[in-house]
Amino acid sequence: TRSYPSYWIYRDSRGEWRWSYAASNAETIAVSSEGYVRKSDCQRGIDLMKGSSGSPVWTPEVDKYAA
C-alpha cells in the first residue's frame, strides 16, 4: 500500500519514465517536467528534488497580477 507523502515513478504514453509527488493528503502537488528514457535518470530527478529543500524561494519585486 502506498503511503503519503511519497513520490511515484511511472511510464507515460510514450514509454518514458516520469515522477509525481503526492502530499500527505494524497493530492499530487508536483510532477516531472520531462520524460526520461532511463528509469535511473528519473530517480536522479527525484533525488535532485529531495536535495533542494534548502533552496531559496524567489518572488518578483513587482507583482504584475497584484490587485
Short mmCIF file of C-alpha atoms in Angstrom, two decimals:
data_model
loop_
_atom_site.label_atom_id
_atom_site.label_comp_id
_atom_site.label_asym_id
_atom_site.label_seq_id
_atom_site.Cartn_x
_atom_site.Cartn_y
_atom_site.Cartn_z
CA THR A 1 0.00 0.00 0.00
CA ARG A 2 1.32 3.43 -0.94
CA SER A 3 1.99 5.81 1.93
CA TYR A 4 1.94 9.61 1.75
CA PRO A 5 3.75 11.87 1.24
CA SER A 6 5.62 9.98 -1.48
CA TYR A 7 6.99 10.01 -5.00
CA TRP A 8 5.50 7.83 -7.75
CA ILE A 9 7.55 6.67 -10.75
CA TYR A 10 5.60 5.57 -13.83
CA ARG A 11 5.80 5.23 -17.61
CA ASP A 12 3.87 7.72 -19.71
CA SER A 13 2.07 7.05 -23.01
CA ARG A 14 5.38 7.43 -24.90
CA GLY A 15 7.06 4.82 -22.72
CA GLU A 16 9.20 7.41 -20.92
CA TRP A 17 9.71 7.48 -17.16
CA ARG A 18 8.13 10.31 -15.13
CA TRP A 19 7.57 11.04 -11.47
CA SER A 20 4.89 12.74 -9.43
CA TYR A 21 4.85 13.76 -5.78
CA ALA A 22 1.77 13.47 -3.60
CA ALA A 23 1.35 15.29 -0.28
CA SER A 24 0.11 13.76 2.97
CA ASN A 25 -3.49 14.23 1.78
CA ALA A 26 -2.68 12.12 -1.34
CA GLU A 27 -3.06 15.12 -3.66
CA THR A 28 -0.42 15.47 -6.40
CA ILE A 29 1.46 18.71 -5.88
CA ALA A 30 4.47 18.27 -8.19
CA VAL A 31 5.29 16.43 -11.42
CA SER A 32 8.35 15.96 -13.58
CA SER A 33 8.53 18.45 -16.41
CA GLU A 34 10.03 15.93 -18.79
CA GLY A 35 10.07 12.23 -19.56
CA TYR A 36 13.21 10.15 -19.09
CA VAL A 37 14.39 7.29 -21.30
CA ARG A 38 16.13 5.61 -18.36
CA LYS A 39 14.44 4.94 -15.04
CA SER A 40 17.71 5.79 -13.27
CA ASP A 41 17.56 9.31 -14.76
CA CYS A 42 14.03 9.69 -13.44
CA GLN A 43 15.24 8.62 -9.99
CA ARG A 44 18.04 11.19 -10.25
CA GLY A 45 15.39 13.88 -10.85
CA ILE A 46 13.67 12.81 -7.63
CA ASP A 47 17.00 12.87 -5.79
CA LEU A 48 17.59 16.44 -7.02
CA MET A 49 14.16 17.49 -5.74
CA LYS A 50 14.79 15.88 -2.36
CA GLY A 51 18.11 17.70 -2.10
CA SER A 52 16.67 21.12 -2.89
CA SER A 53 14.73 21.62 0.34
CA GLY A 54 17.12 24.38 1.42
CA SER A 55 16.88 26.30 -1.85
CA PRO A 56 15.72 29.94 -1.63
CA VAL A 57 12.30 30.98 -2.89
CA TRP A 58 12.30 33.93 -5.28
CA THR A 59 9.39 36.29 -5.74
CA PRO A 60 9.39 39.19 -8.22
CA GLU A 61 9.66 42.61 -6.59
CA VAL A 62 6.74 43.81 -8.70
CA ASP A 63 3.74 41.54 -8.95
CA LYS A 64 2.02 42.47 -12.20
CA TYR A 65 -1.06 40.47 -11.13
CA ALA A 66 -1.50 42.15 -7.75
CA ALA A 67 -4.78 43.96 -7.23
#
